[in-house]
């Protein structure tokens, strides 16, 4: 790669890890006052995967990252930045999960850090990787989205426990001079006015660990579900329309629209607003639930492994999460197609 020519960021590879244990709607019927029918109708979710008790966010991130590095045709030594999007780190808040992942992958003396943008984390990560690469500071950035969401879910609260799952996804973003491989655009934004829509009240400086925190269950995620739903549809639709318009690409030219996987009704509403055909829209929420920052890379991995996503094809990513945060990205898949 020449450094005298313009340098672009390119999406070189994808990997993911799905934990073995399955929590089905039928299992949840035995735990809280709910039904498979209600969950399916309101969310589209049939099952989600949960990490084992001794399986941590970093372990899942490492498994996804190993695949991504190998599929990029690289080794750990080639990675010069490790970033991990997570709101369920191994530790609140030191050391970062990115540092633990780096150590487990044998990546040493390389910048590594976590960032919290909830479900928007992975696409936020792409914007960070793009900036580092296009400024010439880094060449191969490992972007990980990993969550053990089950560690902050109250399994007696039917309004949240039906939604979330665990998992990880990772991508290698590399420098290239080939404009055809380059990210077209990434947009990331936030509005803290809606911070109370999705909150984990503890632990933090507002609510340090105490008996009161445990008695009141403040360590669990709290959500204003209905309000979040409405804002998600509105924001996702607006965001994606803007990025398409700005880049003069009509929605029918997008082969792979990969929205955040929180609720099938949200995905359907956004897809319909964009006049997308069913085959353009990627859906994995029925089998993984909402895996927060891991949701989009797990979905990309699914279509890559199944042979649906091929080299050079355009992806439109669109996500929304606690903060509130949102982000979209328009980019070709610059890696090799899966060998089948
Ligand atoms: N099983 C059965 N009934 C349930 C239930 C469950 N798991 N969870 C809630 N209900 C009940 C409520 O108690 C309420 O009962 P009521 O009318 O007697 O008060 C009724 O169902 C409707 O609740 P509501 O919260 O208005 O339902 P909804 O249609 O908004 O669906 C969500 C709830 C959580 C599925 C939906 O709001 C949602 O998906 N929100 C967005 C979540 C999200 O995307 N979060 C992450 C963003 S990244």
mmCIF file of C-alpha atoms and ligand atoms in Angstrom:
data_model
loop_
_atom_site.group_PDB
_atom_site.id
_atom_site.type_symbol
_atom_site.label_atom_id
_atom_site.label_comp_id
_atom_site.label_asym_id
_atom_site.label_seq_id
_atom_site.Cartn_x
_atom_site.Cartn_y
_atom_site.Cartn_z
ATOM 1 C CA UNK A 1 0.000 0.000 0.000
ATOM 2 C CA UNK A 2 1.330 3.426 -0.966
ATOM 3 C CA UNK A 3 1.322 6.201 1.634
ATOM 4 C CA UNK A 4 1.724 8.925 -0.980
ATOM 5 C CA UNK A 5 -1.683 8.141 -2.511
ATOM 6 C CA UNK A 6 -4.953 8.761 -0.615
ATOM 7 C CA UNK A 7 -5.550 6.180 2.119
ATOM 8 C CA UNK A 8 -9.039 4.798 2.707
ATOM 9 C CA UNK A 9 -10.593 2.497 5.316
ATOM 10 C CA UNK A 10 -11.925 -0.839 4.051
ATOM 11 C CA UNK A 11 -14.000 -3.570 5.727
ATOM 12 C CA UNK A 12 -11.719 -6.605 5.216
ATOM 13 C CA UNK A 13 -13.293 -9.390 7.268
ATOM 14 C CA UNK A 14 -15.933 -10.460 9.738
ATOM 15 C CA UNK A 15 -16.120 -13.034 12.545
ATOM 16 C CA UNK A 16 -18.632 -13.811 15.278
ATOM 17 C CA UNK A 17 -19.225 -16.027 18.250
ATOM 18 C CA UNK A 18 -22.594 -17.296 19.444
ATOM 19 C CA UNK A 19 -22.637 -18.971 22.880
ATOM 20 C CA UNK A 20 -23.939 -22.517 23.049
ATOM 21 C CA UNK A 21 -26.708 -22.217 25.616
ATOM 22 C CA UNK A 22 -30.152 -21.323 24.241
ATOM 23 C CA UNK A 23 -32.882 -19.549 26.205
ATOM 24 C CA UNK A 24 -36.138 -20.116 24.308
ATOM 25 C CA UNK A 25 -39.483 -18.384 24.687
ATOM 26 C CA UNK A 26 -40.758 -21.634 26.216
ATOM 27 C CA UNK A 27 -37.990 -21.437 28.839
ATOM 28 C CA UNK A 28 -39.034 -17.847 29.621
ATOM 29 C CA UNK A 29 -42.677 -18.939 30.035
ATOM 30 C CA UNK A 30 -41.469 -20.933 33.043
ATOM 31 C CA UNK A 31 -39.609 -17.968 34.523
ATOM 32 C CA UNK A 32 -41.982 -14.971 34.146
ATOM 33 C CA UNK A 33 -45.612 -14.261 33.272
ATOM 34 C CA UNK A 34 -45.228 -14.273 29.472
ATOM 35 C CA UNK A 35 -45.938 -16.468 26.472
ATOM 36 C CA UNK A 36 -44.231 -17.528 23.274
ATOM 37 C CA UNK A 37 -47.162 -15.999 21.413
ATOM 38 C CA UNK A 38 -46.764 -12.559 23.080
ATOM 39 C CA UNK A 39 -42.988 -12.457 22.597
ATOM 40 C CA UNK A 40 -43.177 -13.613 18.963
ATOM 41 C CA UNK A 41 -45.946 -11.177 18.074
ATOM 42 C CA UNK A 42 -44.440 -8.137 19.829
ATOM 43 C CA UNK A 43 -40.753 -8.710 19.078
ATOM 44 C CA UNK A 44 -40.220 -11.525 16.536
ATOM 45 C CA UNK A 45 -37.782 -13.167 18.955
ATOM 46 C CA UNK A 46 -37.988 -16.967 19.354
ATOM 47 C CA UNK A 47 -34.755 -17.626 21.210
ATOM 48 C CA UNK A 48 -31.523 -15.999 22.356
ATOM 49 C CA UNK A 49 -28.125 -17.433 23.335
ATOM 50 C CA UNK A 50 -26.571 -16.961 26.761
ATOM 51 C CA UNK A 51 -22.914 -17.185 27.752
ATOM 52 C CA UNK A 52 -21.905 -19.769 30.347
ATOM 53 C CA UNK A 53 -21.313 -18.553 33.920
ATOM 54 C CA UNK A 54 -17.538 -18.710 33.431
ATOM 55 C CA UNK A 55 -17.595 -17.281 29.907
ATOM 56 C CA UNK A 56 -16.956 -13.545 29.861
ATOM 57 C CA UNK A 57 -17.349 -10.729 27.355
ATOM 58 C CA UNK A 58 -13.629 -10.887 26.524
ATOM 59 C CA UNK A 59 -13.806 -14.655 25.853
ATOM 60 C CA UNK A 60 -16.559 -14.130 23.303
ATOM 61 C CA UNK A 61 -14.747 -11.144 21.792
ATOM 62 C CA UNK A 62 -11.552 -13.202 21.427
ATOM 63 C CA UNK A 63 -13.354 -15.989 19.555
ATOM 64 C CA UNK A 64 -14.944 -13.533 17.126
ATOM 65 C CA UNK A 65 -11.680 -11.593 16.706
ATOM 66 C CA UNK A 66 -9.598 -14.699 15.951
ATOM 67 C CA UNK A 67 -11.904 -15.526 13.057
ATOM 68 C CA UNK A 68 -11.857 -11.953 11.765
ATOM 69 C CA UNK A 69 -8.026 -11.753 11.837
ATOM 70 C CA UNK A 70 -7.662 -15.136 10.114
ATOM 71 C CA UNK A 71 -10.262 -14.278 7.463
ATOM 72 C CA UNK A 72 -8.457 -10.997 6.736
ATOM 73 C CA UNK A 73 -5.375 -13.104 5.954
ATOM 74 C CA UNK A 74 -3.527 -11.446 8.830
ATOM 75 C CA UNK A 75 -1.968 -12.459 12.139
ATOM 76 C CA UNK A 76 -2.214 -10.814 15.560
ATOM 77 C CA UNK A 77 1.081 -8.978 14.880
ATOM 78 C CA UNK A 78 -0.524 -7.048 12.021
ATOM 79 C CA UNK A 79 -3.162 -5.429 14.268
ATOM 80 C CA UNK A 80 -2.169 -1.940 15.424
ATOM 81 C CA UNK A 81 -5.359 -0.850 17.240
ATOM 82 C CA UNK A 82 -7.920 -2.846 19.252
ATOM 83 C CA UNK A 83 -11.240 -1.227 20.110
ATOM 84 C CA UNK A 84 -14.093 -2.914 21.883
ATOM 85 C CA UNK A 85 -17.663 -1.650 21.997
ATOM 86 C CA UNK A 86 -19.430 -2.981 25.062
ATOM 87 C CA UNK A 87 -21.714 -1.939 27.907
ATOM 88 C CA UNK A 88 -21.089 -5.239 29.684
ATOM 89 C CA UNK A 89 -17.303 -5.192 30.130
ATOM 90 C CA UNK A 90 -15.469 -7.902 32.074
ATOM 91 C CA UNK A 91 -14.843 -5.247 34.745
ATOM 92 C CA UNK A 92 -16.522 -1.949 35.598
ATOM 93 C CA UNK A 93 -14.228 -0.178 34.619
ATOM 94 C CA UNK A 94 -10.593 -1.278 34.763
ATOM 95 C CA UNK A 95 -8.975 -2.938 32.942
ATOM 96 C CA UNK A 96 -10.757 -2.401 29.652
ATOM 97 C CA UNK A 97 -12.114 -5.466 27.863
ATOM 98 C CA UNK A 98 -10.053 -4.420 24.823
ATOM 99 C CA UNK A 99 -6.878 -4.793 26.927
ATOM 100 C CA UNK A 100 -7.959 -8.252 28.108
ATOM 101 C CA UNK A 101 -8.835 -9.302 24.546
ATOM 102 C CA UNK A 102 -5.463 -8.015 23.273
ATOM 103 C CA UNK A 103 -3.626 -10.054 25.901
ATOM 104 C CA UNK A 104 -5.615 -13.209 25.075
ATOM 105 C CA UNK A 105 -4.860 -12.730 21.362
ATOM 106 C CA UNK A 106 -1.150 -12.117 21.996
ATOM 107 C CA UNK A 107 -1.368 -8.518 20.745
ATOM 108 C CA UNK A 108 1.139 -6.510 22.794
ATOM 109 C CA UNK A 109 2.259 -2.873 22.930
ATOM 110 C CA UNK A 110 -0.657 -1.746 20.829
ATOM 111 C CA UNK A 111 -3.263 0.892 21.665
ATOM 112 C CA UNK A 112 -6.445 -0.729 23.033
ATOM 113 C CA UNK A 113 -9.558 0.775 24.560
ATOM 114 C CA UNK A 114 -13.284 0.258 25.156
ATOM 115 C CA UNK A 115 -16.091 2.650 24.430
ATOM 116 C CA UNK A 116 -19.749 2.631 25.420
ATOM 117 C CA UNK A 117 -22.355 3.534 22.834
ATOM 118 C CA UNK A 118 -24.707 0.666 23.748
ATOM 119 C CA UNK A 119 -26.327 -0.940 20.687
ATOM 120 C CA UNK A 120 -24.707 1.641 18.381
ATOM 121 C CA UNK A 121 -21.238 0.576 19.558
ATOM 122 C CA UNK A 122 -20.051 -1.384 16.542
ATOM 123 C CA UNK A 123 -20.956 1.308 14.003
ATOM 124 C CA UNK A 124 -19.460 3.950 16.313
ATOM 125 C CA UNK A 125 -16.344 1.726 16.216
ATOM 126 C CA UNK A 126 -16.307 1.833 12.424
ATOM 127 C CA UNK A 127 -16.268 5.624 12.545
ATOM 128 C CA UNK A 128 -13.308 5.515 14.958
ATOM 129 C CA UNK A 129 -11.441 2.988 12.791
ATOM 130 C CA UNK A 130 -12.066 5.084 9.674
ATOM 131 C CA UNK A 131 -10.671 8.205 11.346
ATOM 132 C CA UNK A 132 -7.538 6.422 12.622
ATOM 133 C CA UNK A 133 -6.862 4.839 9.224
ATOM 134 C CA UNK A 134 -7.567 7.837 7.024
ATOM 135 C CA UNK A 135 -5.372 10.041 9.233
ATOM 136 C CA UNK A 136 -2.541 7.566 8.595
ATOM 137 C CA UNK A 137 -2.182 6.674 12.287
ATOM 138 C CA UNK A 138 -3.157 2.975 11.981
ATOM 139 C CA UNK A 139 -3.254 0.300 9.261
ATOM 140 C CA UNK A 140 -5.257 -2.643 10.625
ATOM 141 C CA UNK A 141 -7.879 -1.903 13.265
ATOM 142 C CA UNK A 142 -9.699 -4.675 15.106
ATOM 143 C CA UNK A 143 -13.242 -3.498 15.897
ATOM 144 C CA UNK A 144 -15.110 -5.721 18.333
ATOM 145 C CA UNK A 145 -18.703 -5.607 19.580
ATOM 146 C CA UNK A 146 -19.135 -8.007 22.495
ATOM 147 C CA UNK A 147 -21.805 -8.290 25.159
ATOM 148 C CA UNK A 148 -22.730 -10.528 28.046
ATOM 149 C CA UNK A 149 -26.036 -8.728 28.397
ATOM 150 C CA UNK A 150 -27.421 -11.545 30.555
ATOM 151 C CA UNK A 151 -25.143 -10.206 33.336
ATOM 152 C CA UNK A 152 -27.239 -7.009 33.608
ATOM 153 C CA UNK A 153 -30.700 -8.459 32.918
ATOM 154 C CA UNK A 154 -33.204 -9.077 35.702
ATOM 155 C CA UNK A 155 -34.740 -12.459 34.848
ATOM 156 C CA UNK A 156 -37.808 -11.632 36.956
ATOM 157 C CA UNK A 157 -38.629 -8.547 34.817
ATOM 158 C CA UNK A 158 -40.688 -9.686 31.830
ATOM 159 C CA UNK A 159 -40.437 -6.322 30.098
ATOM 160 C CA UNK A 160 -36.669 -6.676 29.544
ATOM 161 C CA UNK A 161 -35.602 -10.310 30.034
ATOM 162 C CA UNK A 162 -37.320 -11.487 26.859
ATOM 163 C CA UNK A 163 -35.331 -9.108 24.667
ATOM 164 C CA UNK A 164 -31.630 -9.575 25.208
ATOM 165 C CA UNK A 165 -28.987 -12.183 24.361
ATOM 166 C CA UNK A 166 -25.207 -12.613 24.516
ATOM 167 C CA UNK A 167 -22.611 -12.840 21.755
ATOM 168 C CA UNK A 168 -19.763 -11.128 19.934
ATOM 169 C CA UNK A 169 -18.743 -9.982 16.501
ATOM 170 C CA UNK A 170 -15.495 -8.532 15.165
ATOM 171 C CA UNK A 171 -14.165 -6.985 11.980
ATOM 172 C CA UNK A 172 -10.760 -6.014 10.667
ATOM 173 C CA UNK A 173 -10.739 -2.568 9.083
ATOM 174 C CA UNK A 174 -7.632 -2.037 6.954
ATOM 175 C CA UNK A 175 -5.969 0.753 5.019
ATOM 176 C CA UNK A 176 -6.228 0.619 1.233
ATOM 177 C CA UNK A 177 -5.487 2.837 -1.771
ATOM 178 C CA UNK A 178 -8.285 1.214 -3.747
ATOM 179 C CA UNK A 179 -11.266 3.589 -3.690
ATOM 180 C CA UNK A 180 -13.611 0.777 -4.747
ATOM 181 C CA UNK A 181 -12.938 -0.952 -1.385
ATOM 182 C CA UNK A 182 -13.369 2.220 0.667
ATOM 183 C CA UNK A 183 -16.062 3.062 3.222
ATOM 184 C CA UNK A 184 -18.475 5.410 1.462
ATOM 185 C CA UNK A 185 -19.776 7.127 4.581
ATOM 186 C CA UNK A 186 -20.263 6.690 8.334
ATOM 187 C CA UNK A 187 -22.508 8.829 10.457
ATOM 188 C CA UNK A 188 -22.706 8.625 14.252
ATOM 189 C CA UNK A 189 -24.682 10.832 16.613
ATOM 190 C CA UNK A 190 -26.264 11.094 20.067
ATOM 191 C CA UNK A 191 -28.852 12.944 22.125
ATOM 192 C CA UNK A 192 -28.412 12.792 25.887
ATOM 193 C CA UNK A 193 -31.858 14.349 26.405
ATOM 194 C CA UNK A 194 -33.200 10.781 26.183
ATOM 195 C CA UNK A 195 -30.636 9.282 28.567
ATOM 196 C CA UNK A 196 -33.344 7.910 30.857
ATOM 197 C CA UNK A 197 -34.895 5.711 28.144
ATOM 198 C CA UNK A 198 -32.291 2.962 28.672
ATOM 199 C CA UNK A 199 -30.292 2.948 31.883
ATOM 200 C CA UNK A 200 -28.250 0.644 34.064
ATOM 201 C CA UNK A 201 -28.332 2.709 37.288
ATOM 202 C CA UNK A 202 -25.412 0.936 39.024
ATOM 203 C CA UNK A 203 -22.518 0.568 39.522
ATOM 204 C CA UNK A 204 -21.274 4.082 38.847
ATOM 205 C CA UNK A 205 -20.572 7.325 40.642
ATOM 206 C CA UNK A 206 -24.310 8.032 40.972
ATOM 207 C CA UNK A 207 -24.930 4.664 42.586
ATOM 208 C CA UNK A 208 -21.719 3.051 43.871
ATOM 209 C CA UNK A 209 -22.158 -0.555 44.982
ATOM 210 C CA UNK A 210 -24.110 -0.726 48.251
ATOM 211 C CA UNK A 211 -26.689 -2.901 49.922
ATOM 212 C CA UNK A 212 -29.343 -0.433 48.684
ATOM 213 C CA UNK A 213 -28.216 -1.013 45.064
ATOM 214 C CA UNK A 214 -28.605 -4.764 45.482
ATOM 215 C CA UNK A 215 -31.918 -4.514 47.384
ATOM 216 C CA UNK A 216 -33.401 -2.309 44.665
ATOM 217 C CA UNK A 217 -31.830 -4.230 41.756
ATOM 218 C CA UNK A 218 -30.194 -1.081 40.383
ATOM 219 C CA UNK A 219 -27.509 -3.183 38.671
ATOM 220 C CA UNK A 220 -30.083 -4.309 36.108
ATOM 221 C CA UNK A 221 -30.992 -2.644 32.825
ATOM 222 C CA UNK A 222 -34.139 -0.473 32.933
ATOM 223 C CA UNK A 223 -35.969 0.571 29.794
ATOM 224 C CA UNK A 224 -38.878 2.741 28.733
ATOM 225 C CA UNK A 225 -39.853 0.171 26.119
ATOM 226 C CA UNK A 226 -42.697 1.868 24.344
ATOM 227 C CA UNK A 227 -41.037 5.294 24.148
ATOM 228 C CA UNK A 228 -37.789 3.659 22.979
ATOM 229 C CA UNK A 229 -39.682 1.742 20.305
ATOM 230 C CA UNK A 230 -41.265 4.859 18.806
ATOM 231 C CA UNK A 231 -38.048 6.863 18.856
ATOM 232 C CA UNK A 232 -36.105 3.937 17.352
ATOM 233 C CA UNK A 233 -38.383 3.717 14.314
ATOM 234 C CA UNK A 234 -38.288 7.472 13.768
ATOM 235 C CA UNK A 235 -34.539 7.909 14.248
ATOM 236 C CA UNK A 236 -33.442 4.835 12.278
ATOM 237 C CA UNK A 237 -35.625 5.780 9.315
ATOM 238 C CA UNK A 238 -34.457 9.400 9.275
ATOM 239 C CA UNK A 239 -30.795 8.439 9.665
ATOM 240 C CA UNK A 240 -30.784 5.935 6.858
ATOM 241 C CA UNK A 241 -32.726 8.197 4.492
ATOM 242 C CA UNK A 242 -30.158 10.938 5.140
ATOM 243 C CA UNK A 243 -27.087 8.794 4.452
ATOM 244 C CA UNK A 244 -28.616 7.429 1.219
ATOM 245 C CA UNK A 245 -29.635 10.888 0.023
ATOM 246 C CA UNK A 246 -26.278 12.433 0.900
ATOM 247 C CA UNK A 247 -24.475 9.782 -1.140
ATOM 248 C CA UNK A 248 -27.050 9.742 -3.934
ATOM 249 C CA UNK A 249 -27.758 6.010 -3.639
ATOM 250 C CA UNK A 250 -31.383 4.843 -3.981
ATOM 251 C CA UNK A 251 -32.524 2.242 -1.429
ATOM 252 C CA UNK A 252 -33.269 -0.318 -4.167
ATOM 253 C CA UNK A 253 -29.530 -0.419 -4.962
ATOM 254 C CA UNK A 254 -28.686 -1.739 -1.479
ATOM 255 C CA UNK A 255 -28.349 -5.533 -1.521
ATOM 256 C CA UNK A 256 -27.770 -5.810 2.232
ATOM 257 C CA UNK A 257 -29.602 -3.544 4.664
ATOM 258 C CA UNK A 258 -28.374 -4.625 8.106
ATOM 259 C CA UNK A 259 -30.305 -2.820 10.846
ATOM 260 C CA UNK A 260 -29.789 -3.211 14.580
ATOM 261 C CA UNK A 261 -31.601 -6.357 15.707
ATOM 262 C CA UNK A 262 -33.796 -5.240 18.639
ATOM 263 C CA UNK A 263 -37.332 -6.003 17.558
ATOM 264 C CA UNK A 264 -38.684 -7.362 14.262
ATOM 265 C CA UNK A 265 -41.466 -4.750 14.294
ATOM 266 C CA UNK A 266 -38.853 -1.962 14.328
ATOM 267 C CA UNK A 267 -36.894 -3.619 11.486
ATOM 268 C CA UNK A 268 -40.068 -4.098 9.418
ATOM 269 C CA UNK A 269 -41.262 -0.523 9.972
ATOM 270 C CA UNK A 270 -37.904 0.934 8.901
ATOM 271 C CA UNK A 271 -37.600 -1.448 5.916
ATOM 272 C CA UNK A 272 -41.115 -0.523 4.773
ATOM 273 C CA UNK A 273 -40.444 3.214 5.159
ATOM 274 C CA UNK A 274 -37.434 2.760 2.851
ATOM 275 C CA UNK A 275 -39.504 0.641 0.439
ATOM 276 C CA UNK A 276 -37.026 -2.214 0.854
ATOM 277 C CA UNK A 277 -37.871 -5.701 -0.428
ATOM 278 C CA UNK A 278 -37.750 -8.536 2.120
ATOM 279 C CA UNK A 279 -34.627 -10.040 0.516
ATOM 280 C CA UNK A 280 -32.683 -6.780 1.022
ATOM 281 C CA UNK A 281 -33.242 -6.730 4.793
ATOM 282 C CA UNK A 282 -31.114 -8.909 7.076
ATOM 283 C CA UNK A 283 -32.986 -10.388 10.057
ATOM 284 C CA UNK A 284 -31.377 -12.406 12.852
ATOM 285 C CA UNK A 285 -33.389 -11.131 15.831
ATOM 286 C CA UNK A 286 -35.542 -14.307 15.902
ATOM 287 C CA UNK A 287 -32.531 -16.439 16.872
ATOM 288 C CA UNK A 288 -30.209 -14.100 18.796
ATOM 289 C CA UNK A 289 -32.515 -11.467 20.351
ATOM 290 C CA UNK A 290 -30.912 -8.083 20.956
ATOM 291 C CA UNK A 291 -27.168 -8.536 21.537
ATOM 292 C CA UNK A 292 -26.486 -4.784 21.726
ATOM 293 C CA UNK A 293 -23.055 -3.868 20.274
ATOM 294 C CA UNK A 294 -22.656 -7.427 18.928
ATOM 295 C CA UNK A 295 -25.916 -7.345 17.004
ATOM 296 C CA UNK A 296 -24.728 -5.851 13.696
ATOM 297 C CA UNK A 297 -21.414 -7.758 13.351
ATOM 298 C CA UNK A 298 -23.204 -11.028 14.269
ATOM 299 C CA UNK A 299 -25.722 -10.309 11.505
ATOM 300 C CA UNK A 300 -22.963 -9.474 8.978
ATOM 301 C CA UNK A 301 -21.197 -12.703 9.917
ATOM 302 C CA UNK A 302 -24.400 -14.680 9.367
ATOM 303 C CA UNK A 303 -24.831 -13.450 5.795
ATOM 304 C CA UNK A 304 -21.118 -13.818 5.038
ATOM 305 C CA UNK A 305 -20.934 -17.419 6.312
ATOM 306 C CA UNK A 306 -24.105 -18.383 4.438
ATOM 307 C CA UNK A 307 -22.631 -17.032 1.184
ATOM 308 C CA UNK A 308 -25.224 -14.257 0.875
ATOM 309 C CA UNK A 309 -22.667 -11.433 1.340
ATOM 310 C CA UNK A 310 -20.012 -11.426 -1.375
ATOM 311 C CA UNK A 311 -16.872 -9.434 -2.060
ATOM 312 C CA UNK A 312 -17.603 -5.912 -3.260
ATOM 313 C CA UNK A 313 -21.280 -5.892 -2.300
ATOM 314 C CA UNK A 314 -22.705 -2.847 -0.593
ATOM 315 C CA UNK A 315 -23.841 -2.929 3.047
ATOM 316 C CA UNK A 316 -26.049 -0.334 4.713
ATOM 317 C CA UNK A 317 -25.792 -0.488 8.523
ATOM 318 C CA UNK A 318 -28.215 1.351 10.796
ATOM 319 C CA UNK A 319 -28.312 1.248 14.568
ATOM 320 C CA UNK A 320 -29.806 2.800 17.659
ATOM 321 C CA UNK A 321 -29.188 2.398 21.383
ATOM 322 C CA UNK A 322 -28.933 3.707 24.930
ATOM 323 C CA UNK A 323 -27.523 7.183 25.392
ATOM 324 C CA UNK A 324 -29.382 7.753 23.181
ATOM 325 C CA UNK A 325 -27.001 7.016 20.352
ATOM 326 C CA UNK A 326 -27.503 6.192 16.696
ATOM 327 C CA UNK A 327 -25.286 5.538 13.698
ATOM 328 C CA UNK A 328 -25.363 4.446 10.089
ATOM 329 C CA UNK A 329 -22.734 3.331 7.608
ATOM 330 C CA UNK A 330 -22.577 2.764 3.880
ATOM 331 C CA UNK A 331 -19.687 0.587 2.746
ATOM 332 C CA UNK A 332 -18.696 -2.292 0.471
ATOM 333 C CA UNK A 333 -17.596 -5.622 1.894
ATOM 334 C CA UNK A 334 -13.928 -5.575 0.881
ATOM 335 C CA UNK A 335 -12.951 -9.067 2.069
ATOM 336 C CA UNK A 336 -13.092 -12.343 0.213
ATOM 337 C CA UNK A 337 -16.382 -14.172 -0.221
ATOM 338 C CA UNK A 338 -16.796 -17.229 2.036
ATOM 339 C CA UNK A 339 -15.440 -20.523 0.618
ATOM 340 C CA UNK A 340 -18.401 -22.885 0.467
HETATM 341 N N1 LIG B 1 -45.125 -10.812 28.225
HETATM 342 C C1 LIG B 1 -46.437 -10.506 28.301
HETATM 343 N N2 LIG B 1 -46.881 -9.250 28.491
HETATM 344 C C2 LIG B 1 -45.951 -8.273 28.598
HETATM 345 C C3 LIG B 1 -44.587 -8.531 28.509
HETATM 346 C C4 LIG B 1 -44.165 -9.859 28.320
HETATM 347 N N3 LIG B 1 -42.878 -10.214 28.228
HETATM 348 N N4 LIG B 1 -43.907 -7.364 28.637
HETATM 349 C C5 LIG B 1 -44.828 -6.396 28.792
HETATM 350 N N5 LIG B 1 -46.071 -6.948 28.766
HETATM 351 C C6 LIG B 1 -47.368 -6.268 28.906
HETATM 352 C C7 LIG B 1 -47.272 -4.972 29.641
HETATM 353 O O1 LIG B 1 -47.307 -5.170 31.023
HETATM 354 C C8 LIG B 1 -48.483 -4.240 29.122
HETATM 355 O O2 LIG B 1 -49.604 -4.700 29.824
HETATM 356 P P1 LIG B 1 -50.811 -3.705 30.207
HETATM 357 O O3 LIG B 1 -51.351 -3.208 28.890
HETATM 358 O O4 LIG B 1 -51.732 -4.592 30.954
HETATM 359 O O5 LIG B 1 -50.168 -2.627 31.018
HETATM 360 C C9 LIG B 1 -48.613 -4.718 27.671
HETATM 361 O O6 LIG B 1 -47.840 -5.940 27.599
HETATM 362 C C10 LIG B 1 -48.086 -3.735 26.652
HETATM 363 O O7 LIG B 1 -46.813 -3.268 27.096
HETATM 364 P P2 LIG B 1 -45.939 -2.308 26.235
HETATM 365 O O8 LIG B 1 -44.652 -2.040 26.933
HETATM 366 O O9 LIG B 1 -46.764 -1.121 25.803
HETATM 367 O O10 LIG B 1 -45.694 -3.247 24.964
HETATM 368 P P3 LIG B 1 -45.013 -2.932 23.601
HETATM 369 O O11 LIG B 1 -45.894 -3.263 22.472
HETATM 370 O O12 LIG B 1 -44.352 -1.576 23.591
HETATM 371 O O13 LIG B 1 -43.842 -4.024 23.572
HETATM 372 C C11 LIG B 1 -41.477 -4.088 23.920
HETATM 373 C C12 LIG B 1 -42.846 -4.010 24.560
HETATM 374 C C13 LIG B 1 -40.435 -4.004 24.997
HETATM 375 C C14 LIG B 1 -41.375 -5.408 23.182
HETATM 376 C C15 LIG B 1 -41.326 -2.926 22.912
HETATM 377 O O14 LIG B 1 -41.709 -1.725 23.538
HETATM 378 C C16 LIG B 1 -39.946 -2.754 22.387
HETATM 379 O O15 LIG B 1 -39.441 -3.600 21.686
HETATM 380 N N6 LIG B 1 -39.332 -1.588 22.680
HETATM 381 C C17 LIG B 1 -38.037 -1.240 22.158
HETATM 382 C C18 LIG B 1 -37.024 -2.048 22.822
HETATM 383 C C19 LIG B 1 -35.679 -1.797 22.264
HETATM 384 O O16 LIG B 1 -35.523 -1.766 21.082
HETATM 385 N N7 LIG B 1 -34.740 -1.629 23.157
HETATM 386 C C20 LIG B 1 -33.379 -1.548 22.854
HETATM 387 C C21 LIG B 1 -33.062 -0.395 22.012
HETATM 388 S S1 LIG B 1 -31.478 -0.687 21.430
#
